[in-house]
PDB file of C-alpha atoms in Angstrom:
ATOM      1  CA  ALA A1314     -43.428  10.000  -1.691  1.00  0.00           C
ATOM      2  CA  LYS A1315     -44.840   9.089  -5.144  1.00  0.00           C
ATOM      3  CA  GLU A1316     -42.960  11.907  -6.839  1.00  0.00           C
ATOM      4  CA  LEU A1317     -39.737  10.885  -5.193  1.00  0.00           C
ATOM      5  CA  SER A1318     -40.330   7.496  -6.319  1.00  0.00           C
ATOM      6  CA  ARG A1319     -40.811   8.593  -9.922  1.00  0.00           C
ATOM      7  CA  CYS A1320     -37.596  10.636  -9.578  1.00  0.00           C
ATOM      8  CA  ARG A1321     -35.673   7.433  -8.675  1.00  0.00           C
ATOM      9  CA  ARG A1322     -37.317   5.373 -11.525  1.00  0.00           C
ATOM     10  CA  ARG A1323     -36.286   8.022 -14.002  1.00  0.00           C
ATOM     11  CA  GLU A1324     -32.821   8.693 -12.495  1.00  0.00           C
ATOM     12  CA  ARG A1325     -30.997   7.489 -15.557  1.00  0.00           C
ATOM     13  CA  GLY A1326     -33.005   9.967 -17.738  1.00  0.00           C
ATOM     14  CA  ILE A1327     -33.220  13.681 -17.415  1.00  0.00           C
ATOM     15  CA  LEU A1328     -33.675  13.486 -13.689  1.00  0.00           C
ATOM     16  CA  GLY A1329     -30.963  12.655 -11.215  1.00  0.00           C
ATOM     17  CA  ILE A1330     -29.294  13.669  -7.996  1.00  0.00           C
ATOM     18  CA  HIS A1331     -30.134  17.426  -8.283  1.00  0.00           C
ATOM     19  CA  SER A1332     -33.784  16.703  -9.063  1.00  0.00           C
ATOM     20  CA  VAL A1333     -34.001  14.403  -6.052  1.00  0.00           C
ATOM     21  CA  TRP A1334     -32.323  16.907  -3.750  1.00  0.00           C
ATOM     22  CA  LYS A1335     -34.700  19.746  -4.936  1.00  0.00           C
ATOM     23  CA  TYR A1336     -37.645  17.614  -4.297  1.00  0.00           C
ATOM     24  CA  ILE A1337     -36.399  16.648  -0.730  1.00  0.00           C
ATOM     25  CA  LYS A1338     -35.879  20.474  -0.013  1.00  0.00           C
ATOM     26  CA  ARG A1339     -39.548  21.152  -0.937  1.00  0.00           C
ATOM     27  CA  ARG A1340     -40.805  18.630   1.500  1.00  0.00           C
ATOM     28  CA  LYS A1341     -43.075  20.162   4.195  1.00  0.00           C
ATOM     29  CA  GLU A1342     -41.880  20.028   7.746  1.00  0.00           C
ATOM     30  CA  LYS A1343     -44.969  18.015   8.632  1.00  0.00           C
ATOM     31  CA  ARG A1344     -43.450  15.135   6.522  1.00  0.00           C
ATOM     32  CA  ILE A1345     -40.066  15.576   8.256  1.00  0.00           C
ATOM     33  CA  ARG A1346     -41.734  15.281  11.597  1.00  0.00           C
ATOM     34  CA  ASN A1347     -43.390  12.216  10.467  1.00  0.00           C
ATOM     35  CA  TYR A1348     -39.956  10.578  10.161  1.00  0.00           C
ATOM     36  CA  SER A1349     -39.690  10.298   6.431  1.00  0.00           C
ATOM     37  CA  TRP A1350     -36.151  11.764   6.386  1.00  0.00           C
ATOM     38  CA  PRO A1351     -34.289   8.404   6.805  1.00  0.00           C
ATOM     39  CA  ALA A1352     -35.719   7.131   3.515  1.00  0.00           C
ATOM     40  CA  GLU A1353     -35.279  10.483   1.756  1.00  0.00           C
ATOM     41  CA  LEU A1354     -31.607  10.976   2.878  1.00  0.00           C
ATOM     42  CA  THR A1355     -30.812   7.220   2.083  1.00  0.00           C
ATOM     43  CA  ALA A1356     -32.402   7.785  -1.496  1.00  0.00           C
ATOM     44  CA  TYR A1357     -30.214  10.814  -1.953  1.00  0.00           C
ATOM     45  CA  ALA A1358     -27.116   9.228  -0.663  1.00  0.00           C
ATOM     46  CA  LEU A1359     -27.527   6.201  -2.885  1.00  0.00           C
ATOM     47  CA  GLN A1360     -28.094   8.381  -5.849  1.00  0.00           C
ATOM     48  CA  ALA A1361     -24.822  10.315  -5.052  1.00  0.00           C
ATOM     49  CA  ILE A1362     -22.915   7.095  -5.023  1.00  0.00           C
ATOM     50  CA  GLU A1363     -24.429   5.735  -8.280  1.00  0.00           C
ATOM     51  CA  GLU A1364     -23.705   9.076 -10.018  1.00  0.00           C
ATOM     52  CA  GLU A1365     -20.140   9.307  -8.564  1.00  0.00           C
ATOM     53  CA  HIS A1366     -21.116  12.633  -7.102  1.00  0.00           C
ATOM     54  CA  SER A1367     -18.181  14.514  -5.292  1.00  0.00           C
ATOM     55  CA  TRP A1368     -19.867  13.436  -2.031  1.00  0.00           C
ATOM     56  CA  ALA A1369     -19.698   9.763  -2.945  1.00  0.00           C
ATOM     57  CA  THR A1370     -16.355   9.115  -1.238  1.00  0.00           C
ATOM     58  CA  TRP A1371     -17.465  10.865   1.985  1.00  0.00           C
ATOM     59  CA  ILE A1372     -20.741   8.773   1.978  1.00  0.00           C
ATOM     60  CA  SER A1373     -18.848   5.501   1.351  1.00  0.00           C
ATOM     61  CA  ASP A1374     -16.729   6.177   4.265  1.00  0.00           C
ATOM     62  CA  TRP A1375     -19.664   6.189   6.747  1.00  0.00           C
ATOM     63  CA  GLN A1376     -19.445   3.448   9.337  1.00  0.00           C
ATOM     64  CA  ARG A1377     -21.678   2.273  12.222  1.00  0.00           C
ATOM     65  CA  ASP A1378     -20.851  -0.604  14.553  1.00  0.00           C
ATOM     66  CA  ASP A1379     -23.516  -1.664  17.064  1.00  0.00           C
ATOM     67  CA  PRO A1380     -26.128  -4.392  17.488  1.00  0.00           C
ATOM     68  CA  VAL A1381     -28.853  -2.452  15.523  1.00  0.00           C
ATOM     69  CA  SER A1382     -26.595  -1.639  12.662  1.00  0.00           C
ATOM     70  CA  SER A1383     -25.504  -5.344  12.471  1.00  0.00           C
ATOM     71  CA  MET A1384     -29.249  -6.365  12.486  1.00  0.00           C
ATOM     72  CA  PHE A1385     -29.844  -4.202   9.444  1.00  0.00           C
ATOM     73  CA  GLU A1386     -26.824  -5.417   7.605  1.00  0.00           C
ATOM     74  CA  ARG A1387     -28.111  -8.880   8.014  1.00  0.00           C
ATOM     75  CA  CYS A1388     -31.258  -7.840   6.351  1.00  0.00           C
ATOM     76  CA  VAL A1389     -33.334  -9.105   9.149  1.00  0.00           C
ATOM     77  CA  ARG A1390     -37.114  -9.008   8.604  1.00  0.00           C
ATOM     78  CA  SER A1391     -39.658  -7.696  11.072  1.00  0.00           C
ATOM     79  CA  THR A1392     -41.111 -11.230  11.159  1.00  0.00           C
ATOM     80  CA  ASN A1393     -37.833 -12.820  12.197  1.00  0.00           C
ATOM     81  CA  THR A1394     -38.453 -12.928  15.940  1.00  0.00           C
ATOM     82  CA  GLN A1395     -35.309 -15.046  16.626  1.00  0.00           C
ATOM     83  CA  GLU A1396     -32.894 -12.436  15.180  1.00  0.00           C
ATOM     84  CA  ILE A1397     -34.782  -9.551  16.755  1.00  0.00           C
ATOM     85  CA  SER A1398     -34.575 -11.333  20.163  1.00  0.00           C
ATOM     86  CA  LYS A1399     -30.807 -11.826  19.636  1.00  0.00           C
ATOM     87  CA  THR A1400     -30.267  -8.228  18.962  1.00  0.00           C
ATOM     88  CA  ALA A1401     -32.448  -7.256  21.906  1.00  0.00           C
ATOM     89  CA  ILE A1402     -30.265  -9.344  24.236  1.00  0.00           C
ATOM     90  CA  GLU A1403     -27.116  -7.643  23.003  1.00  0.00           C
ATOM     91  CA  LEU A1404     -28.794  -4.157  23.592  1.00  0.00           C
ATOM     92  CA  HIS A1405     -29.979  -5.180  27.026  1.00  0.00           C
ATOM     93  CA  LYS A1406     -26.469  -5.877  28.119  1.00  0.00           C
ATOM     94  CA  ILE A1407     -25.585  -2.240  27.181  1.00  0.00           C
ATOM     95  CA  ASN A1408     -28.448  -0.797  29.079  1.00  0.00           C
ATOM     96  CA  PRO A1409     -29.965  -3.392  31.617  1.00  0.00           C
ATOM     97  CA  ALA A1410     -32.419  -0.663  32.928  1.00  0.00           C
ATOM     98  CA  LEU A1411     -34.554  -1.094  29.884  1.00  0.00           C
ATOM     99  CA  SER A1412     -37.035  -4.046  29.551  1.00  0.00           C
ATOM    100  CA  ARG A1413     -35.644  -6.599  26.936  1.00  0.00           C
ATOM    101  CA  LYS A1414     -39.294  -7.080  25.800  1.00  0.00           C
ATOM    102  CA  LYS A1415     -39.701  -3.358  25.090  1.00  0.00           C
ATOM    103  CA  ILE A1416     -36.361  -3.316  23.162  1.00  0.00           C
ATOM    104  CA  GLU A1417     -37.717  -6.109  21.084  1.00  0.00           C
ATOM    105  CA  ILE A1418     -40.866  -4.089  20.290  1.00  0.00           C
ATOM    106  CA  GLU A1419     -38.939  -1.124  19.350  1.00  0.00           C
ATOM    107  CA  LEU A1420     -36.627  -3.083  17.063  1.00  0.00           C
ATOM    108  CA  LYS A1421     -39.581  -4.633  15.299  1.00  0.00           C
ATOM    109  CA  ALA A1422     -41.119  -1.208  14.824  1.00  0.00           C
ATOM    110  CA  LYS A1423     -37.862   0.122  13.276  1.00  0.00           C
ATOM    111  CA  LEU A1424     -37.850  -2.760  10.910  1.00  0.00           C
ATOM    112  CA  LEU A1425     -41.476  -2.275  10.030  1.00  0.00           C
ATOM    113  CA  GLN A1426     -40.789   1.336   9.335  1.00  0.00           C
ATOM    114  CA  PHE A1427     -37.783   0.350   7.054  1.00  0.00           C
ATOM    115  CA  GLU A1428     -39.849  -2.117   5.137  1.00  0.00           C
ATOM    116  CA  GLU A1429     -42.527   0.521   4.673  1.00  0.00           C
ATOM    117  CA  HIS A1430     -39.999   3.154   3.524  1.00  0.00           C
ATOM    118  CA  LYS A1431     -38.479   0.641   1.017  1.00  0.00           C
ATOM    119  CA  ARG A1432     -41.976   0.170  -0.530  1.00  0.00           C
ATOM    120  CA  ILE A1433     -42.882   3.848  -0.615  1.00  0.00           C
ATOM    121  CA  TYR A1434     -39.476   5.158  -1.811  1.00  0.00           C
ATOM    122  CA  ASN A1435     -38.639   2.324  -4.056  1.00  0.00           C
ATOM    123  CA  LEU A1436     -35.425   1.509  -2.130  1.00  0.00           C
ATOM    124  CA  LYS A1437     -33.597  -1.662  -3.040  1.00  0.00           C
ATOM    125  CA  ASP A1438     -33.929  -4.595  -0.873  1.00  0.00           C
ATOM    126  CA  ASP A1439     -30.101  -5.253  -0.243  1.00  0.00           C
ATOM    127  CA  ALA A1440     -27.586  -5.025   2.523  1.00  0.00           C
ATOM    128  CA  ARG A1441     -26.017  -1.831   1.300  1.00  0.00           C
ATOM    129  CA  THR A1442     -29.288   0.123   1.417  1.00  0.00           C
ATOM    130  CA  ALA A1443     -30.027  -1.408   4.807  1.00  0.00           C
ATOM    131  CA  LYS A1444     -26.649  -0.411   6.086  1.00  0.00           C
ATOM    132  CA  LEU A1445     -26.854   3.104   4.781  1.00  0.00           C
ATOM    133  CA  TYR A1446     -30.454   3.603   6.108  1.00  0.00           C
ATOM    134  CA  SER A1447     -29.342   2.415   9.553  1.00  0.00           C
ATOM    135  CA  THR A1448     -26.036   4.534   9.509  1.00  0.00           C
ATOM    136  CA  LEU A1449     -27.899   7.685   8.578  1.00  0.00           C
ATOM    137  CA  SER A1450     -30.196   7.247  11.480  1.00  0.00           C
ATOM    138  CA  SER A1451     -27.205   7.581  13.879  1.00  0.00           C
ATOM    139  CA  ARG A1452     -25.475  10.379  12.004  1.00  0.00           C
ATOM    140  CA  VAL A1453     -28.208  12.914  11.361  1.00  0.00           C
ATOM    141  CA  MET A1454     -28.759  15.922  13.489  1.00  0.00           C
ATOM    142  CA  TYR A1455     -31.339  18.688  13.288  1.00  0.00           C
ATOM    143  CA  LEU A1456     -30.334  21.979  11.661  1.00  0.00           C
ATOM    144  CA  GLY A1457     -33.134  24.108  12.928  1.00  0.00           C
ATOM    145  CA  SER A1458     -36.830  24.349  11.929  1.00  0.00           C
ATOM    146  CA  GLY A1459     -36.838  20.499  12.205  1.00  0.00           C
ATOM    147  CA  THR A1460     -34.756  19.984   9.202  1.00  0.00           C
ATOM    148  CA  PRO A1461     -32.373  16.999   9.419  1.00  0.00           C
ATOM    149  CA  GLY A1462     -28.994  16.741   7.882  1.00  0.00           C
ATOM    150  CA  VAL A1463     -25.432  15.290   8.067  1.00  0.00           C
ATOM    151  CA  ILE A1464     -22.538  17.511   8.742  1.00  0.00           C
ATOM    152  CA  PRO A1465     -19.151  16.569   7.128  1.00  0.00           C
ATOM    153  CA  MET A1466     -16.346  15.734   9.459  1.00  0.00           C
ATOM    154  CA  TYR A1467     -18.541  16.229  12.627  1.00  0.00           C
ATOM    155  CA  ASP A1468     -20.465  13.160  11.677  1.00  0.00           C
ATOM    156  CA  MET A1469     -17.167  11.192  11.901  1.00  0.00           C
ATOM    157  CA  ILE A1470     -16.617  12.076  15.527  1.00  0.00           C
ATOM    158  CA  ASN A1471     -17.231   9.402  18.135  1.00  0.00           C
ATOM    159  CA  HIS A1472     -19.047   9.686  21.433  1.00  0.00           C
ATOM    160  CA  SER A1473     -17.357  10.019  24.914  1.00  0.00           C
ATOM    161  CA  LEU A1474     -18.510  11.184  28.248  1.00  0.00           C
ATOM    162  CA  ASP A1475     -15.177  13.058  28.375  1.00  0.00           C
ATOM    163  CA  PRO A1476     -15.225  14.962  25.120  1.00  0.00           C
ATOM    164  CA  ASN A1477     -12.599  17.253  23.856  1.00  0.00           C
ATOM    165  CA  VAL A1478     -14.665  19.118  21.155  1.00  0.00           C
ATOM    166  CA  GLY A1479     -17.963  20.831  20.991  1.00  0.00           C
ATOM    167  CA  LEU A1480     -20.313  22.117  18.295  1.00  0.00           C
ATOM    168  CA  SER A1481     -21.996  25.447  17.663  1.00  0.00           C
ATOM    169  CA  PHE A1482     -24.430  26.586  14.960  1.00  0.00           C
ATOM    170  CA  ASP A1483     -25.022  30.308  14.404  1.00  0.00           C
ATOM    171  CA  GLY A1484     -27.846  29.725  11.793  1.00  0.00           C
ATOM    172  CA  GLU A1485     -25.484  29.733   8.818  1.00  0.00           C
ATOM    173  CA  LYS A1486     -22.323  28.028   9.748  1.00  0.00           C
ATOM    174  CA  PHE A1487     -21.218  25.132  11.949  1.00  0.00           C
ATOM    175  CA  PHE A1488     -18.233  25.507  14.297  1.00  0.00           C
ATOM    176  CA  VAL A1489     -16.370  22.510  15.684  1.00  0.00           C
ATOM    177  CA  TYR A1490     -14.110  23.829  18.574  1.00  0.00           C
ATOM    178  CA  ALA A1491     -11.750  22.409  21.209  1.00  0.00           C
ATOM    179  CA  LEU A1492     -12.928  22.330  24.821  1.00  0.00           C
ATOM    180  CA  HIS A1493      -9.368  22.080  25.816  1.00  0.00           C
ATOM    181  CA  ASP A1494      -5.776  21.654  24.307  1.00  0.00           C
ATOM    182  CA  ILE A1495      -5.727  18.583  22.109  1.00  0.00           C
ATOM    183  CA  SER A1496      -2.506  16.815  21.509  1.00  0.00           C
ATOM    184  CA  GLU A1497      -1.409  15.809  17.961  1.00  0.00           C
ATOM    185  CA  GLY A1498      -2.786  12.463  17.004  1.00  0.00           C
ATOM    186  CA  GLU A1499      -5.461  12.480  19.792  1.00  0.00           C
ATOM    187  CA  GLU A1500      -8.768  11.245  18.679  1.00  0.00           C
ATOM    188  CA  LEU A1501     -11.565  13.995  18.579  1.00  0.00           C
ATOM    189  CA  LEU A1502     -14.424  13.064  20.700  1.00  0.00           C
ATOM    190  CA  VAL A1503     -17.861  14.650  21.388  1.00  0.00           C
ATOM    191  CA  CYS A1504     -20.571  13.821  23.904  1.00  0.00           C
ATOM    192  CA  TYR A1505     -23.806  12.714  22.221  1.00  0.00           C
ATOM    193  CA  ILE A1506     -25.748  13.247  25.424  1.00  0.00           C
ATOM    194  CA  ASP A1507     -26.830  16.539  26.716  1.00  0.00           C
ATOM    195  CA  THR A1508     -24.912  16.911  29.962  1.00  0.00           C
ATOM    196  CA  SER A1509     -26.039  20.466  30.766  1.00  0.00           C
ATOM    197  CA  GLN A1510     -28.949  19.411  32.932  1.00  0.00           C
ATOM    198  CA  GLN A1511     -29.323  17.060  35.837  1.00  0.00           C
ATOM    199  CA  PHE A1512     -30.293  13.558  34.696  1.00  0.00           C
ATOM    200  CA  GLU A1513     -33.766  12.298  35.149  1.00  0.00           C
ATOM    201  CA  TRP A1514     -34.897   8.804  34.060  1.00  0.00           C
ATOM    202  CA  ASP A1515     -36.693   9.062  30.709  1.00  0.00           C
ATOM    203  CA  GLN A1516     -37.468   5.641  29.353  1.00  0.00           C
ATOM    204  CA  ASP A1517     -38.141   6.963  25.771  1.00  0.00           C
ATOM    205  CA  LEU A1518     -34.981   8.934  25.610  1.00  0.00           C
ATOM    206  CA  ALA A1519     -33.090   5.977  26.958  1.00  0.00           C
ATOM    207  CA  MET A1520     -34.503   3.740  24.337  1.00  0.00           C
ATOM    208  CA  SER A1521     -33.843   6.267  21.515  1.00  0.00           C
ATOM    209  CA  THR A1522     -30.177   6.770  22.681  1.00  0.00           C
ATOM    210  CA  LEU A1523     -29.701   2.952  22.876  1.00  0.00           C
ATOM    211  CA  LEU A1524     -31.176   2.211  19.419  1.00  0.00           C
ATOM    212  CA  THR A1525     -29.619   5.309  17.732  1.00  0.00           C
ATOM    213  CA  TRP A1526     -26.064   5.075  19.030  1.00  0.00           C
ATOM    214  CA  GLY A1527     -25.840   1.914  21.014  1.00  0.00           C
ATOM    215  CA  ILE A1528     -24.997   3.799  24.252  1.00  0.00           C
ATOM    216  CA  PRO A1529     -26.666   3.722  27.634  1.00  0.00           C
ATOM    217  CA  TYR A1530     -28.647   6.641  29.031  1.00  0.00           C
ATOM    218  CA  PRO A1531     -28.637   8.110  31.648  1.00  0.00           C
ATOM    219  CA  PRO A1532     -25.036   7.490  32.724  1.00  0.00           C
ATOM    220  CA  THR A1533     -25.634   7.549  36.482  1.00  0.00           C
ATOM    221  CA  PRO A1534     -23.993   5.513  39.225  1.00  0.00           C
ATOM    222  CA  GLU A1535     -27.208   3.570  39.887  1.00  0.00           C
ATOM    223  CA  PHE A1536     -26.715   1.863  36.521  1.00  0.00           C
ATOM    224  CA  GLY A1537     -23.034   1.128  37.045  1.00  0.00           C
ATOM    225  CA  LEU A1538     -21.966   4.019  35.034  1.00  0.00           C
ATOM    226  CA  THR A1539     -20.105   7.232  35.943  1.00  0.00           C
ATOM    227  CA  LEU A1540     -20.729  10.721  34.360  1.00  0.00           C
ATOM    228  CA  GLN A1541     -17.432  12.397  33.698  1.00  0.00           C
ATOM    229  CA  ALA A1542     -18.187  14.801  30.937  1.00  0.00           C
ATOM    230  CA  GLU A1543     -17.206  18.388  31.147  1.00  0.00           C
ATOM    231  CA  LYS A1544     -19.958  20.837  30.517  1.00  0.00           C
ATOM    232  CA  PRO A1545     -19.619  21.970  26.831  1.00  0.00           C
ATOM    233  CA  ILE A1546     -18.307  25.460  26.269  1.00  0.00           C
ATOM    234  CA  PRO A1547     -20.636  27.586  24.263  1.00  0.00           C
ATOM    235  CA  HIS A1548     -19.027  28.865  21.018  1.00  0.00           C
ATOM    236  CA  GLU A1549     -19.312  32.476  22.159  1.00  0.00           C
ATOM    237  CA  GLU A1550     -17.414  31.717  25.271  1.00  0.00           C
ATOM    238  CA  ALA A1551     -14.901  29.790  23.511  1.00  0.00           C
ATOM    239  CA  LEU A1552     -14.110  32.805  21.262  1.00  0.00           C
ATOM    240  CA  HIS A1553     -14.134  35.084  24.334  1.00  0.00           C
ATOM    241  CA  HIS A1554     -11.279  32.914  25.825  1.00  0.00           C
ATOM    242  CA  ASN A1555      -9.499  32.894  22.356  1.00  0.00           C
ATOM    243  CA  MET A1556     -10.305  29.227  21.839  1.00  0.00           C
ATOM    244  CA  THR A1557     -10.550  29.471  18.104  1.00  0.00           C
ATOM    245  CA  PRO A1558     -12.985  26.898  16.539  1.00  0.00           C
ATOM    246  CA  SER A1559     -11.027  23.987  15.092  1.00  0.00           C
ATOM    247  CA  SER A1560     -13.257  23.706  12.072  1.00  0.00           C
ATOM    248  CA  ASN A1561     -15.453  26.132  10.339  1.00  0.00           C
ATOM    249  CA  ILE A1562     -17.849  24.080   8.153  1.00  0.00           C
TER     250      ILE A1562
END
């Protein structure tokens, strides 16, 4: 963390985006598991924007629209119980099965973590940094061996319980493929929730799903929701049926 902080302080000198990225790649998996990646990826993304890197336009297009994102954009502090309570009420409406009090506790924990990351990684205390930090938390997926990353194009696809595309990773390349015929102009949709197994109530997973994407889990009739998702077709099976992946990233 101290080395990354030094990189950012010297970013206008001999160091820069490539040095920051090389440092992040050297991070041990233990640190990744300790949830340091939101700050590291935020630092890298901000550096890319400042240096007008080729990825800057893609990063600038990132959007997130849910109560948690709104809370971060308002630069709410972990001590602001009124704003935290307000956000918890909005989230509780999305998933009434979760305790509003527990939602408040988790929101405060997220804000405390962000405040600590800002201090350790020398991140700016402004709305842009807060928004990017929050947005990255909802766009990242694990790429194997516990390594987090953001996949171009796929990270733009919205959630639906009735998806029309799936994702496959063969260890080197990502394949975004159609689950069925898609009409011209039809929005691409993917299911963020694993629908391959029968749902069982998991409070931690429900809380994580709610705070990360602003969607309820599990989508079962007992909570007033209906599961309509098709079981995703594995990439190998899609190829077997001549369903050519729609994107090879």
